[in-house]
Structure formats: C-alpha cells, structure tokens
Amino acid sequence: MALRLGFDVGGTKVAVALGDAAGAVLARARIPFPATGDPARDLARMIEAAEALLRERDARLEDVEAVGVSAPGPLDAARSRILSPPNLPGWKDVALVDRFAEATGAPVALENDADAAALAEWRHGAARGARHAVYLTMSTGVGGGLVLGGRLHRGAGSAGEVGHAPVEWAGEPCACGLRGCLEAYVGGAAWARHLRRVAAPDGRVAALAGGVGGIRPEHLLAAAREGDGFARSELARWNDYLTRGIVWLVMVLAPEVIVLGTIARAAGESLCLAPVREAVARHSWARPAGAVRIVASALGDELPERAALAVADLALRGDLG
Ligand SMILES: [Zn+2]
C-alpha cells in the first residue's frame, strides 16, 4: 500500500498524519511542539509518532513513499529544506527535510502552511475542480495560497501574502513591520487586540469573554449571533476589511473560487459569507465577480493533516517549483 506521511507544524503542536495515495487520512496524532527545546529531540519525537501510526497498519518508515511538511512561513529562500519558525528561537535553521529523508528514504517536501492548505482545498476540498483558486485564512495572522492554472503559484518566492497587502495607508501597525496590512485588521490576534480596546467592560462581548481582557474573535461572533449591536457593527467592519482584500484578488486574478478558512468559516453564511459576497460584487467588475465562488473551507478540522499530505503529494511529483 502506498503510504504517505504528513507533518503540520503549528505554534504549540504538530499534527502527524498517515495518508493513502488518494489523499485520505488513515490515522492521525497530535503531539506537543516544541516539546523539548532541542530540535534534534523534537524531530525524533515526530518520527516516533509517525512510526506509531505506521505500526497500527503493520507498516514501517521504509514503507512511506512520500513525506510532506506544512509549516508557518517564511521558509528559506533556497526552497524548502530548512525550517526556522519565527516564534521558536531554538528552532533556527533546522534541516528537517534532510532528517525526514534520512529516516524514510522517501522524497520530502516542505511548504508554507497557507500554500499547503490551498493545495489541500484545491485537491480535496471546496476548490476541487477549479483551475484558479485562492485560499485565505485569518486565524492568528492572515495567510493566503494561490493555485493558478492548476499549479501552486509562488511568483518570485512569496506570492500569496494577501495578509500583508495594505488595506489602509499608514494604518494599524502590523507584526510584519509594515502598516495598514489586511492582517492588522482581520487577523485573529490583531482583531482581538482591537476588540479589547473598543469593547465596553459591561457589554455582551466582554461578558461572554469573562472580561474585556479575555476577548477573542469567537466571543465577538457569539455576541453577533445573539444580535448584539456592538458585535454586529464590529463584524461589519471586519467584513469590510476582508472585502477590501478579496476585491483585489477578484480584480487581479479573476479566480474561480476563493476559499475562506478559520474566522470567516466560523462566522458562516449569514454573518460573513453572504455580506462579503454582496460587497465584493458592489466593488468589482461584474464579470470577475460573477465568475468567482466565495465559499468556506470544506476540510474543517482535518485541514492541517490534509494540508501536510497534499505537500507529500508535491514531494512525489517532484513539483517543487
Ligand atoms: Zn503585515
């Protein structure tokens, strides 16, 4: 049986997945990350977790035909051999691709997590069948991945960084060092900071969060669902900024589908997707706006595993761009 391994490296955990050639997830596990502060030991733990999944199927590392790793960017400029996650100081310049290749003898590919998610949604999720698709996520930061003409589009290296295109000139400071980036308005961390600043201590959002200081996007969404006026108006502001980002994508790329993850997916049809579609139509030409479907991510909780396995597929096809 053709088995594939996927590792999705997150800020606090690694999702390890065993998949088949069709992209289905056969087994999965989540392990804390970074667990030891020592990259070599953390890598060994990731490999041990993979071996445990393989054992359940009477298989070994040698039976793996491809390995995919999805990790937060930026990845190295030489493409995909070294991992230096920005928030993990001990994890600087870790040659994780070489280590996994050595352990399995299989081809290994490493991809930025938003690009990996775009590939997964395109191959198995809400963008299946499209030749031109965009994936946009707004969990902590805002990530984007572009599939154009049936290939992951990297441009000169960093294509798809929709989150750092400005939606306000000289606007809110962004974690990247620029100002007014889309991420500084619709990224989960930036939005939470904004909401803690503007929410009333005795309002519904603060009550749901157990105090202003605990407000996170899900509290805002819950209050908006209840019809709270403040929450509705803050969500309308958030939708408006998201629309600014999407209008650029529609006018410049004319994609067939734009898949929205995380906060937009959690907000759902009536609170986010329908108003955003309507606003995009108002601010774009009729033809590209009429050609694009703006939909929620279809892979849900399996997205990290699917994304990592989609990168394994890339390793196998040698399509490392
Ligand atoms: Zn930025």
XYZ file of C-alpha atoms and ligand atoms in Angstrom:
322
model
C 0.000 0.000 0.000
C 1.269 3.435 -0.922
C 1.526 5.307 2.359
C 2.288 8.961 2.852
C 3.274 10.899 5.936
C 2.298 14.450 6.704
C 3.510 16.768 9.475
C 1.750 20.051 10.134
C 3.976 22.142 12.384
C 1.996 24.641 14.443
C 2.946 27.026 17.230
C 2.037 24.612 20.022
C 1.645 21.206 18.379
C 2.496 19.054 15.406
C -0.273 17.175 13.629
C 1.082 13.899 12.295
C -0.940 12.133 9.614
C -0.727 8.894 7.727
C -2.464 9.043 4.372
C -3.062 6.996 1.256
C -2.391 7.831 -2.384
C -5.889 9.270 -2.815
C -5.265 11.824 -0.067
C -7.453 10.231 2.613
C -6.283 10.464 6.220
C -5.824 6.907 7.538
C -4.620 7.796 11.015
C -3.554 10.892 12.867
C -1.951 12.044 16.079
C -1.129 15.367 17.664
C 1.999 15.899 19.714
C 3.077 18.992 21.671
C 5.588 21.211 19.925
C 8.225 22.296 20.642
C 8.387 19.647 23.319
C 11.999 19.619 24.449
C 13.618 22.857 23.278
C 16.098 20.726 21.348
C 15.256 20.434 17.624
C 17.023 17.076 17.243
C 14.948 15.552 20.046
C 11.738 17.178 18.784
C 12.389 15.724 15.335
C 12.994 12.318 16.886
C 9.622 12.586 18.651
C 7.891 13.494 15.406
C 9.418 10.434 13.756
C 8.430 8.238 16.714
C 4.834 9.475 16.458
C 4.860 8.604 12.749
C 6.254 5.152 13.488
C 3.447 4.556 15.995
C 0.833 5.405 13.341
C 2.590 3.124 10.856
C 2.734 0.247 13.354
C -1.065 0.345 13.625
C -1.052 -0.631 9.939
C 1.785 -3.135 10.229
C 3.972 -0.749 8.282
C 7.364 0.871 8.848
C 9.094 4.107 7.884
C 10.601 2.313 4.869
C 7.064 1.773 3.509
C 6.437 5.522 3.239
C 6.580 6.750 -0.359
C 6.493 10.498 0.349
C 6.606 12.954 3.259
C 5.037 16.398 3.371
C 5.646 19.110 5.944
C 3.439 22.137 6.304
C 4.902 24.890 8.492
C 4.466 28.587 9.223
C 6.413 30.789 6.844
C 8.693 32.317 5.928
C 10.616 29.314 4.670
C 14.164 29.510 3.382
C 14.801 31.209 0.089
C 16.591 28.182 -1.332
C 13.185 26.484 -1.168
C 12.070 24.084 1.311
C 14.877 22.339 3.087
C 15.327 24.340 6.266
C 12.790 25.363 8.862
C 13.183 28.481 11.031
C 9.792 29.217 12.587
C 9.726 32.893 13.582
C 8.366 32.268 17.077
C 10.607 29.375 18.024
C 14.109 30.700 18.743
C 15.566 27.236 19.447
C 14.331 26.097 16.069
C 16.580 28.129 13.842
C 17.821 26.626 10.579
C 16.690 23.088 11.309
C 17.379 20.771 8.373
C 14.132 18.915 8.865
C 13.729 17.811 5.258
C 17.107 16.065 5.336
C 16.289 14.388 8.656
C 12.954 13.017 7.395
C 14.505 11.939 4.093
C 17.192 10.077 6.009
C 14.610 8.367 8.257
C 12.293 7.249 5.456
C 14.393 7.170 2.292
C 11.440 8.913 0.639
C 11.146 12.302 -1.063
C 10.244 15.081 1.376
C 8.734 18.482 0.635
C 8.248 21.475 2.922
C 5.658 24.129 2.207
C 4.301 27.250 3.873
C 1.105 26.320 5.765
C -1.203 28.624 3.807
C 0.110 27.279 0.493
C -0.292 23.748 1.820
C -3.889 24.480 2.848
C -4.582 25.976 -0.592
C -3.318 22.767 -2.187
C -5.474 20.641 0.118
C -8.643 22.660 -0.531
C -7.905 22.547 -4.250
C -7.291 18.800 -4.389
C -9.863 17.595 -1.883
C -11.977 20.464 -0.568
C -14.002 23.486 -1.571
C -11.826 24.399 -4.591
C -11.834 20.943 -6.158
C -12.130 21.068 -9.930
C -11.076 24.718 -10.235
C -8.011 25.760 -12.234
C -7.683 29.100 -10.469
C -8.283 29.145 -6.734
C -7.307 31.240 -3.733
C -7.244 30.131 -0.110
C -7.369 32.736 2.602
C -7.097 32.070 6.323
C -7.244 34.557 9.165
C -6.510 32.554 12.333
C -3.722 34.373 14.231
C -2.317 36.118 11.195
C -3.668 36.136 7.653
C -2.258 33.602 5.209
C -3.006 33.122 1.557
C -2.253 30.488 -1.048
C -2.746 30.742 -4.793
C -3.371 27.919 -7.224
C -3.231 29.397 -10.711
C -3.522 27.388 -13.899
C -3.606 24.213 -11.838
C -0.299 24.866 -10.046
C 0.721 26.385 -6.756
C 1.815 29.902 -7.645
C 4.936 31.131 -5.847
C 5.902 34.067 -8.028
C 9.423 35.188 -7.151
C 9.058 33.345 -3.854
C 6.469 34.915 -1.589
C 3.336 35.049 -3.749
C 0.069 34.737 -1.879
C 0.914 37.019 1.050
C -2.511 38.604 0.812
C -2.400 39.342 4.535
C 0.348 41.903 4.066
C -1.178 43.855 1.238
C -2.298 47.228 2.647
C -5.963 47.996 3.107
C -5.184 51.328 4.807
C -2.240 53.550 4.005
C -0.433 54.400 7.267
C -2.985 52.355 9.167
C -2.592 49.976 12.116
C 0.928 48.624 12.669
C 1.347 45.016 11.532
C 3.524 42.286 13.060
C 5.478 42.233 9.773
C 6.729 45.800 10.249
C 4.500 47.466 7.672
C 1.373 49.449 8.458
C -2.214 49.015 7.380
C -1.852 45.385 6.250
C -5.026 43.305 5.849
C -3.699 41.163 8.716
C -3.638 44.191 11.031
C -7.451 44.369 10.649
C -8.737 40.837 10.064
C -6.052 38.604 11.599
C -7.346 36.941 14.771
C -4.640 38.394 17.022
C -4.984 41.943 15.674
C -8.770 41.784 15.790
C -8.730 40.571 19.401
C -6.421 43.480 20.346
C -8.748 45.946 18.622
C -11.843 44.487 20.297
C -10.230 44.630 23.756
C -9.580 48.302 23.098
C -13.080 49.256 21.946
C -15.446 46.872 23.768
C -17.411 48.209 26.708
C -16.491 46.471 30.018
C -20.203 45.963 30.747
C -21.123 44.884 27.207
C -22.206 41.475 25.965
C -18.893 40.601 24.285
C -16.953 41.292 27.488
C -19.493 39.256 29.456
C -19.070 36.255 27.148
C -15.283 36.584 27.420
C -15.254 36.904 31.208
C -13.893 40.441 30.928
C -12.553 42.780 28.253
C -9.029 41.360 28.557
C -10.188 37.879 27.550
C -11.986 38.854 24.354
C -11.234 36.689 21.359
C -12.904 36.585 17.931
C -15.189 33.704 18.937
C -16.768 35.873 21.670
C -17.499 38.584 19.136
C -19.069 36.029 16.789
C -21.190 34.563 19.584
C -22.486 38.015 20.563
C -23.158 38.883 16.910
C -25.171 35.672 16.565
C -27.286 36.817 19.531
C -27.893 40.106 17.705
C -25.752 42.337 19.921
C -25.466 45.734 18.210
C -21.831 46.400 19.048
C -20.801 42.934 17.892
C -22.760 43.323 14.656
C -21.118 46.640 13.852
C -17.608 45.347 14.653
C -18.256 42.316 12.478
C -19.459 44.583 9.659
C -16.166 46.500 9.968
C -14.232 43.212 9.865
C -16.206 42.022 6.812
C -15.497 45.355 5.133
C -11.731 44.960 5.551
C -11.866 41.349 4.392
C -13.802 42.537 1.337
C -11.035 45.028 0.502
C -8.557 42.154 0.352
C -10.885 39.962 -1.673
C -11.745 42.657 -4.221
C -8.055 42.908 -5.112
C -7.890 39.152 -5.595
C -11.014 39.150 -7.768
C -9.908 42.031 -9.964
C -6.257 40.975 -10.323
C -6.520 37.184 -10.512
C -10.152 36.507 -11.544
C -10.142 33.193 -9.659
C -12.990 30.699 -9.986
C -13.137 30.159 -6.263
C -11.939 31.879 -3.096
C -11.956 29.587 -0.084
C -12.142 31.259 3.320
C -10.986 29.454 6.439
C -10.915 29.989 10.191
C -12.805 33.113 11.373
C -14.828 33.512 8.155
C -15.729 29.829 8.241
C -16.702 30.064 11.912
C -18.802 33.185 11.256
C -20.593 31.321 8.479
C -23.035 32.169 5.750
C -25.243 34.911 7.176
C -22.687 36.749 9.329
C -19.797 36.719 6.871
C -20.000 34.937 3.512
C -23.258 36.452 2.232
C -22.409 40.082 3.181
C -18.864 39.713 1.845
C -20.112 38.288 -1.479
C -22.540 41.154 -1.803
C -19.876 43.774 -1.004
C -17.374 42.167 -3.390
C -19.986 42.331 -6.163
C -20.539 46.015 -5.378
C -16.827 46.877 -5.573
C -15.713 44.699 -8.517
C -16.474 44.395 -12.200
C -19.451 42.200 -12.935
C -17.558 39.613 -14.952
C -14.853 38.529 -12.473
C -17.280 38.976 -9.572
C -19.819 36.777 -11.366
C -17.207 34.112 -12.088
C -15.937 33.680 -8.540
C -17.461 31.493 -5.855
C -16.667 32.737 -2.349
C -17.065 29.776 -0.025
C -15.994 28.410 3.337
C -13.223 25.845 3.725
C -14.614 22.340 3.310
C -11.915 20.368 5.108
C -12.595 21.726 8.584
C -10.777 20.011 11.437
C -8.877 17.744 9.058
C -7.312 20.674 7.223
C -3.864 20.528 8.931
C -3.494 16.813 8.169
C -4.857 17.179 4.633
C -2.551 20.127 4.001
C 0.544 18.197 5.102
C -0.482 15.200 2.981
C -1.051 17.483 -0.023
C 2.576 18.583 0.388
C 3.625 14.897 0.392
C 1.900 14.641 -2.966
C 4.004 17.553 -4.163
C 7.175 15.756 -2.991
C 6.222 12.729 -5.025
C 5.529 14.598 -8.200
C 8.797 16.495 -7.834
C 6.865 19.684 -8.340
C 8.894 21.857 -6.027
C 8.595 24.928 -8.209
Zn 1.916 42.990 7.505
